[in-house]
PDB file of C-alpha atoms in Angstrom:
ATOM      1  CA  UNK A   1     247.849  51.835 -64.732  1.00 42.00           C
ATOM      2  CA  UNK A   2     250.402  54.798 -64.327  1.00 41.00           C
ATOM      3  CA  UNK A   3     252.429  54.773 -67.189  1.00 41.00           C
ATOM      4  CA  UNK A   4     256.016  54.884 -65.346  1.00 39.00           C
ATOM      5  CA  UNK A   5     254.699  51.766 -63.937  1.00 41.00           C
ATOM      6  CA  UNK A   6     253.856  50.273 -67.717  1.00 42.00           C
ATOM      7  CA  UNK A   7     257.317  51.214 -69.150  1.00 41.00           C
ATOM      8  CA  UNK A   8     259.019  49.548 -66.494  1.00 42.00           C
ATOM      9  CA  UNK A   9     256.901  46.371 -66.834  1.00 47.00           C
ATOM     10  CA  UNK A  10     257.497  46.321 -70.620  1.00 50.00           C
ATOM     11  CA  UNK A  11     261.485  46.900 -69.511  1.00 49.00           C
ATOM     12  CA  UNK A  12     260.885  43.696 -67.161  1.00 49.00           C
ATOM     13  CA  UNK A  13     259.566  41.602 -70.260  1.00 56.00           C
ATOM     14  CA  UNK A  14     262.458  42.252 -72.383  1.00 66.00           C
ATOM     15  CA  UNK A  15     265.257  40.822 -69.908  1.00 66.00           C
ATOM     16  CA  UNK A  16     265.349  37.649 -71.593  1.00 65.00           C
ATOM     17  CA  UNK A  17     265.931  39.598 -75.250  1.00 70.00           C
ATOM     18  CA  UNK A  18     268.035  42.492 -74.081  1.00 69.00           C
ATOM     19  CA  UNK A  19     271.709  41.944 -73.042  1.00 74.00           C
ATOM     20  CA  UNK A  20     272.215  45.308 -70.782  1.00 76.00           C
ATOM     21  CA  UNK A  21     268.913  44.014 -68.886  1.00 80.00           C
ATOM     22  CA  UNK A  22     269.832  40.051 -68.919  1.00 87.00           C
ATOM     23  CA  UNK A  23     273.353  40.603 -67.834  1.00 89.00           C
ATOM     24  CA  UNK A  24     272.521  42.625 -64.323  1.00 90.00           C
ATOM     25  CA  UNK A  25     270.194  39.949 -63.513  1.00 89.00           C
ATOM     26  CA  UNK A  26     272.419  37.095 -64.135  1.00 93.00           C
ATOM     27  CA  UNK A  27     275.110  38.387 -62.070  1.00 94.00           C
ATOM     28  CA  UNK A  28     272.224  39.151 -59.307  1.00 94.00           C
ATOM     29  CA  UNK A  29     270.981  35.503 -60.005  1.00 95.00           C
ATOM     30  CA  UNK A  30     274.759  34.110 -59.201  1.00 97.00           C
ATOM     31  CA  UNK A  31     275.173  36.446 -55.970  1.00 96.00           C
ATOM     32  CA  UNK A  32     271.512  34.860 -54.946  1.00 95.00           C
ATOM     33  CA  UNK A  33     272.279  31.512 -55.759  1.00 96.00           C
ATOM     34  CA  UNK A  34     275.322  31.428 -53.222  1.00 97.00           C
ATOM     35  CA  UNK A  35     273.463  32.947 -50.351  1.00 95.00           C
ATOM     36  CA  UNK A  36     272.639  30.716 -47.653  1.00 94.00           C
ATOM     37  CA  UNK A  37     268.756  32.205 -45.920  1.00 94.00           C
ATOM     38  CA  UNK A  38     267.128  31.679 -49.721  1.00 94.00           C
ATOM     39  CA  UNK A  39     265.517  28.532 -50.085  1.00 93.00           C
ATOM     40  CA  UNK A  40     267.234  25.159 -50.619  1.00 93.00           C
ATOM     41  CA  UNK A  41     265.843  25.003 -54.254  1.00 91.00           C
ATOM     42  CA  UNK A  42     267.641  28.526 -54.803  1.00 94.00           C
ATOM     43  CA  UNK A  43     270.782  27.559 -53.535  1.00 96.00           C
ATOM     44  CA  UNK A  44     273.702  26.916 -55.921  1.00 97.00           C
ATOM     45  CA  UNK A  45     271.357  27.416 -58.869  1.00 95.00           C
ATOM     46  CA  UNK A  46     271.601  30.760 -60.069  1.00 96.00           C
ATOM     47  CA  UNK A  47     269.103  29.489 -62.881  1.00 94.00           C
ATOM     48  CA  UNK A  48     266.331  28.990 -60.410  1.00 93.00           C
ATOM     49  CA  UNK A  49     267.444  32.483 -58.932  1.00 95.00           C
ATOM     50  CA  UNK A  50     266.824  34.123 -62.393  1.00 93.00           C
ATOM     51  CA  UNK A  51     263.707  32.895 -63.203  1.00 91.00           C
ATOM     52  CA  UNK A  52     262.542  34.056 -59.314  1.00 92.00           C
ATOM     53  CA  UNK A  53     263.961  37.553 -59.821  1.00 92.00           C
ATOM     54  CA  UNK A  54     262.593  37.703 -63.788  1.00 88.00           C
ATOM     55  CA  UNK A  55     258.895  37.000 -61.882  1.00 88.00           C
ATOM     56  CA  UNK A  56     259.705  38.989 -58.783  1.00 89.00           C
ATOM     57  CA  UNK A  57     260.360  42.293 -61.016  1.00 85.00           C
ATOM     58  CA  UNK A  58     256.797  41.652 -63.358  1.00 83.00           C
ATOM     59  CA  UNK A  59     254.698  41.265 -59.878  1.00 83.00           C
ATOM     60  CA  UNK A  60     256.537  43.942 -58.100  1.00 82.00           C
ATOM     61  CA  UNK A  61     257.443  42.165 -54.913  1.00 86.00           C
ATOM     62  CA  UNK A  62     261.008  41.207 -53.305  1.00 90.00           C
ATOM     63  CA  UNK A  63     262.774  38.499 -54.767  1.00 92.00           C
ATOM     64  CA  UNK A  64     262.449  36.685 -51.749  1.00 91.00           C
ATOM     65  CA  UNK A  65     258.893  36.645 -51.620  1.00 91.00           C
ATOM     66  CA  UNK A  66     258.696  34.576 -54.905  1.00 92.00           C
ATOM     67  CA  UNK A  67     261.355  32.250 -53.822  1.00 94.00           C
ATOM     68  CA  UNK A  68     259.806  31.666 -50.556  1.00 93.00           C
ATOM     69  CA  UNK A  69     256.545  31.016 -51.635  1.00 92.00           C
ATOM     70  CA  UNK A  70     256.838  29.020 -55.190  1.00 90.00           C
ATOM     71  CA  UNK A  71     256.972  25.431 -55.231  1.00 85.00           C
ATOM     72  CA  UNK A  72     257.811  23.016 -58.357  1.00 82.00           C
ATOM     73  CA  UNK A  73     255.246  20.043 -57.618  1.00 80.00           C
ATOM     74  CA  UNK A  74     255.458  17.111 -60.533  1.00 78.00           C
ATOM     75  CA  UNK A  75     257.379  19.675 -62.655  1.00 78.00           C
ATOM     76  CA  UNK A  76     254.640  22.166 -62.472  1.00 81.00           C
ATOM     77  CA  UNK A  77     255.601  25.998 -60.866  1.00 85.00           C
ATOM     78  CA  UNK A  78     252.920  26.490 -57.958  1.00 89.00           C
ATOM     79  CA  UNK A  79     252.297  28.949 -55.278  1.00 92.00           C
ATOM     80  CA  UNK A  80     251.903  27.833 -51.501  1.00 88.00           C
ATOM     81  CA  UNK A  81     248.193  28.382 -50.295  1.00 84.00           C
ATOM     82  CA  UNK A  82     249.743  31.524 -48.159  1.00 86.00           C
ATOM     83  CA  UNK A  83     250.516  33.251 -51.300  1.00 91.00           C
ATOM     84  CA  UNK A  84     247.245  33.946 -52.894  1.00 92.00           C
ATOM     85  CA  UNK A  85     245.792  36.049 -50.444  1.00 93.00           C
ATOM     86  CA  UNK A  86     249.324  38.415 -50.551  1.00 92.00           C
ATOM     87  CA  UNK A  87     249.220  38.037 -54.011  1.00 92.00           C
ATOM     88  CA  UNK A  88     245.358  39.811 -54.350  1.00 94.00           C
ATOM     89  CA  UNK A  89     246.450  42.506 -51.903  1.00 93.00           C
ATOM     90  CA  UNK A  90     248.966  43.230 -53.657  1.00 89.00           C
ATOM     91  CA  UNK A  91     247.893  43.540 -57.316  1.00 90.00           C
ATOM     92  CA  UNK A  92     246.859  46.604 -56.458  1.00 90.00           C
ATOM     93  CA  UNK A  93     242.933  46.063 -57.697  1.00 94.00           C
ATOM     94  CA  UNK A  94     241.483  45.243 -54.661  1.00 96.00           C
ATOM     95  CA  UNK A  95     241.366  47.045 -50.712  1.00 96.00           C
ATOM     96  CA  UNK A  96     239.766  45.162 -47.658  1.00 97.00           C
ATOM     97  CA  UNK A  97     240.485  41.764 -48.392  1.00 97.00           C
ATOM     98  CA  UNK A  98     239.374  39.562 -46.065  1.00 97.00           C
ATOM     99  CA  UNK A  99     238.045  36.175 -45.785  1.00 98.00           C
ATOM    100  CA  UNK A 100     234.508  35.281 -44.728  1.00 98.00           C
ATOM    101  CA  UNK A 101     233.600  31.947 -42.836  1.00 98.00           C
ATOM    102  CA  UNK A 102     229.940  30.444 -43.833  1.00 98.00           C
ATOM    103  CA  UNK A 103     228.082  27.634 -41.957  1.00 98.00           C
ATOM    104  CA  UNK A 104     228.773  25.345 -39.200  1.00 98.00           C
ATOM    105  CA  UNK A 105     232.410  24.983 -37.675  1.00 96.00           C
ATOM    106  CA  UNK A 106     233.393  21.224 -38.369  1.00 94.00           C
ATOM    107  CA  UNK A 107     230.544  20.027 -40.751  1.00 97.00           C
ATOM    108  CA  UNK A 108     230.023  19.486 -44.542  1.00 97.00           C
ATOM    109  CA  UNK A 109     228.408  23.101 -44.429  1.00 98.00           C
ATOM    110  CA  UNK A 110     231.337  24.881 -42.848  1.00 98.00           C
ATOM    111  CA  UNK A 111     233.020  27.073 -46.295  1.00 98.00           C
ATOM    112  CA  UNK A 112     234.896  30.476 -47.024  1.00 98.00           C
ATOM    113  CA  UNK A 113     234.778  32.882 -49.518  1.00 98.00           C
ATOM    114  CA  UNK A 114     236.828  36.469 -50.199  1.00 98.00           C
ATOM    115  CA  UNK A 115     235.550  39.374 -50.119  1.00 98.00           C
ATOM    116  CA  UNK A 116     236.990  42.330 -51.153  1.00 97.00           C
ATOM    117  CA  UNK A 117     236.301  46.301 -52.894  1.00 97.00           C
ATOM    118  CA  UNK A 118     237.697  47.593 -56.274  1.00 97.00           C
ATOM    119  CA  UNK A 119     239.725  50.501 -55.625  1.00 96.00           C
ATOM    120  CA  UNK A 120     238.757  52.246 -58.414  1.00 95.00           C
ATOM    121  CA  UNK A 121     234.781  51.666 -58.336  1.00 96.00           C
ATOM    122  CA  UNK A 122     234.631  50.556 -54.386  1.00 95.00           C
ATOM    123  CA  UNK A 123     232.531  47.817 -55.648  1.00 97.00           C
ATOM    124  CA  UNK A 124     232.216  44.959 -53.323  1.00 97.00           C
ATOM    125  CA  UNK A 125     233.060  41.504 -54.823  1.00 97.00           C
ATOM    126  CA  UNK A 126     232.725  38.133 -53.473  1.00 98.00           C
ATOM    127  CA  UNK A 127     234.492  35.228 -54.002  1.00 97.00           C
ATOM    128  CA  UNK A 128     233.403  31.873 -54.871  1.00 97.00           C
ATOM    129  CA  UNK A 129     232.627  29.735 -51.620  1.00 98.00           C
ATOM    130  CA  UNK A 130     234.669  26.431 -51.152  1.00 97.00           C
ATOM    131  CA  UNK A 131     233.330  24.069 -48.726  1.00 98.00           C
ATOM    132  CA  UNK A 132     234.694  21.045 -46.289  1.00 98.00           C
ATOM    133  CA  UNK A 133     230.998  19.524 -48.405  1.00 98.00           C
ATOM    134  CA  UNK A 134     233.144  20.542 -51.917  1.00 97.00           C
ATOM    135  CA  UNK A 135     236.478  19.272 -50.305  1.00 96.00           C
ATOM    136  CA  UNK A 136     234.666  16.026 -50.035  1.00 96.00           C
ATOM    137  CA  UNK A 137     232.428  15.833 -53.270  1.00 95.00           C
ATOM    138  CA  UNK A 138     236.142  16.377 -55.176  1.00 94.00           C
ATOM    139  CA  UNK A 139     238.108  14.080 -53.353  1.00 93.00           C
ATOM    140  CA  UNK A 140     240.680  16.274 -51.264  1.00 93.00           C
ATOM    141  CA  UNK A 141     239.342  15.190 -48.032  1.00 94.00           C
ATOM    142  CA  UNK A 142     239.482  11.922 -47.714  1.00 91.00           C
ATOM    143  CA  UNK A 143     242.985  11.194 -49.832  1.00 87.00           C
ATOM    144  CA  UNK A 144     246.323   9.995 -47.742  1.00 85.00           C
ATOM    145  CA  UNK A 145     248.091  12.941 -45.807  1.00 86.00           C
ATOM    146  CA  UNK A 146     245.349  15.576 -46.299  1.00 89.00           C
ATOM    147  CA  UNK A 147     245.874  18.812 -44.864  1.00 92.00           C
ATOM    148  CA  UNK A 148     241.817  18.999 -45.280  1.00 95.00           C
ATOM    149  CA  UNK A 149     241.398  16.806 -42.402  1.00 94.00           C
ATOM    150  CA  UNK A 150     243.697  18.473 -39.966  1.00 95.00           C
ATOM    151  CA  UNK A 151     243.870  21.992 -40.754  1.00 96.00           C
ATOM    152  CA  UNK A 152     240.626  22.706 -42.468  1.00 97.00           C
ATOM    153  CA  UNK A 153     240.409  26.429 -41.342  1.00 97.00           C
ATOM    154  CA  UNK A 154     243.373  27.455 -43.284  1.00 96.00           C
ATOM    155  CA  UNK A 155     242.620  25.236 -45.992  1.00 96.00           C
ATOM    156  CA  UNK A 156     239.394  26.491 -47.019  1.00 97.00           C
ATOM    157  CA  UNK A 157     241.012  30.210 -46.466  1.00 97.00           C
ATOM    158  CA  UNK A 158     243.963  29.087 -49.179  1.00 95.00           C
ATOM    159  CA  UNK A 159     241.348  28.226 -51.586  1.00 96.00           C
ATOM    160  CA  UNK A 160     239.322  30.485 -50.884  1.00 97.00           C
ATOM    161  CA  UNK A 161     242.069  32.713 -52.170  1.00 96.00           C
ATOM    162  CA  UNK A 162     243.051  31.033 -54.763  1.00 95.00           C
ATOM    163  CA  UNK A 163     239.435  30.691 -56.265  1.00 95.00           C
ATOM    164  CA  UNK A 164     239.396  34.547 -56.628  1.00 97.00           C
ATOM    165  CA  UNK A 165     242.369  35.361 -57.691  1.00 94.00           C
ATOM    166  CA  UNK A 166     241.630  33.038 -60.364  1.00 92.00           C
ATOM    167  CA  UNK A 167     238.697  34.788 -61.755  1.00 95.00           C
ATOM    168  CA  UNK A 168     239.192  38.607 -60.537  1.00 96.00           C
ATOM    169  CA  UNK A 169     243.355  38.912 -60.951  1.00 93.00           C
ATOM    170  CA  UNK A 170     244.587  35.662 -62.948  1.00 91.00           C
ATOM    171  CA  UNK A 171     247.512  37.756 -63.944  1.00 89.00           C
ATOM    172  CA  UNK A 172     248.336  38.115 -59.562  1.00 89.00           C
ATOM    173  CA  UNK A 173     248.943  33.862 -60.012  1.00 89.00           C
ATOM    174  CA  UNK A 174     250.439  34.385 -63.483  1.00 87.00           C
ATOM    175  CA  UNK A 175     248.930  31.351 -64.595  1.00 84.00           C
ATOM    176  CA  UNK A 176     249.715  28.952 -61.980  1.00 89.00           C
ATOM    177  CA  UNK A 177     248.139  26.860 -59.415  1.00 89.00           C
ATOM    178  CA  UNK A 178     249.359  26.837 -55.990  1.00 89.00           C
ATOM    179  CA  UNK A 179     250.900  23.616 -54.318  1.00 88.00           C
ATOM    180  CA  UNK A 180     247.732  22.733 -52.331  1.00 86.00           C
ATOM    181  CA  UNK A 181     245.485  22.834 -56.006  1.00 88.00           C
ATOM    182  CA  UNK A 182     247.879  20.585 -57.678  1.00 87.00           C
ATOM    183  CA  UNK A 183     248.424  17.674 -54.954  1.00 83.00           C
ATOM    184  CA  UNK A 184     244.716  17.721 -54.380  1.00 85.00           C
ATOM    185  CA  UNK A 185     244.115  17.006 -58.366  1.00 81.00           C
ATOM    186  CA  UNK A 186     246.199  14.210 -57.697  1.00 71.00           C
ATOM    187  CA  UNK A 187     243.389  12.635 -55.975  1.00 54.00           C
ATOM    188  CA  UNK A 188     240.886  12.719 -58.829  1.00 50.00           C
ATOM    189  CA  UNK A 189     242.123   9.464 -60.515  1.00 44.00           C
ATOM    190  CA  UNK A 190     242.472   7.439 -57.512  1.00 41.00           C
ATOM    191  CA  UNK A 191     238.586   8.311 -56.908  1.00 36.00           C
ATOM    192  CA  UNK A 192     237.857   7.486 -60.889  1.00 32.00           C
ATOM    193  CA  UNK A 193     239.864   3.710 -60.145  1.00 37.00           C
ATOM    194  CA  UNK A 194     237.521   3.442 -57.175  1.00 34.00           C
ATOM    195  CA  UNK A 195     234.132   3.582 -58.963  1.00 30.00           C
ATOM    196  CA  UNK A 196     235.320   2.031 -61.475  1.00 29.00           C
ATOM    197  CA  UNK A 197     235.839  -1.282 -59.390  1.00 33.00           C
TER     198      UNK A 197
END
């Protein structure tokens, strides 16, 4: 990592401890909170706008992105599926990105994985595979209001992503989940009450 790039991370960190940092972004965090093309969740909360800009300065993206694409589901900070893959690119660990499709369109066999090269070794590394077989084996396909069942393409791309930034650049999520991840967990207990009967 280039240094300049370190020291301004470790700057980024302190905001919440350091008043000539924390004061900037609060008054940044009120002028966000009373714009009107940020989010609905942003608006009139220049406490939700402080937290996006505190993460939007560690990941180095616009403030926007962050607010655009983080969700709070059951009180738990997520990212929407779209993220993930924008997320990997940009870390800034991995060129040609790309998501590969595996078996037959519309069956239990039909899966994705990413795929993508180090930039500093040009190693190739793959992804783990997610299935519409796995999507059914854990539940997420069959539960009430699944996006499995009518957009499966994308949905096995989101995971896909999600699946390897988990393992190859957990600090691109910063620890979280995205939206999809956590509603689909949801569906694990309902499955539990059925065998259970």
């Amino acid at each position: 990592m280039n240094n300049n790039i370190a020291v301004v991370k470790d700057e980024l960190n302190m905001v919440f401890q350091d008043k000539e940092l924390f004061e900037p972004q609060t008054r940044a965090a009120v002028m966000l909170s009373k714009s009107t093309i940020v989010p609905n969740a942003y608006q009139g909360k220049p406490e939700n706008c402080f937290i996006a800009l505190n993460m939007a300065n560690r990941m180095g993206v616009e403030p926007l992105v962050v607010m655009q694409n983080l969700y709070v589901v059951n009180g738990k900070p997520s990212w929407a599926g779209q993220a993930c893959t924008m997320l990997i690119k940009n870390c800034g660990e991995f060129k040609n990105v790309r998501h590969v499709y595996t078996g037959e369109r519309n069956t239990d066999s039909w899966g994705c994985y990413v795929q993508a090269e180090r930039t500093t070794t040009g190693e190739e590394v793959k992804g783990a595979e997610v299935t519409i077989g796995t999507a059914k084996a854990e539940g997420w396909f069959a539960k009430s209001g699944s996006k499995w069942q009518t957009m499966p393409e994308l949905m096995l791309a989101y995971r896909a992503s999600a699946w390897f930034a988990r393992v190859y650049c957990p600090e691109a999520l910063m620890g979280m989940h995205t939206n999809d991840e956590i509603l689909d967990a949801e569906a694990a207990p309902q499955i539990m009450e059925d065998v259970l009967k």
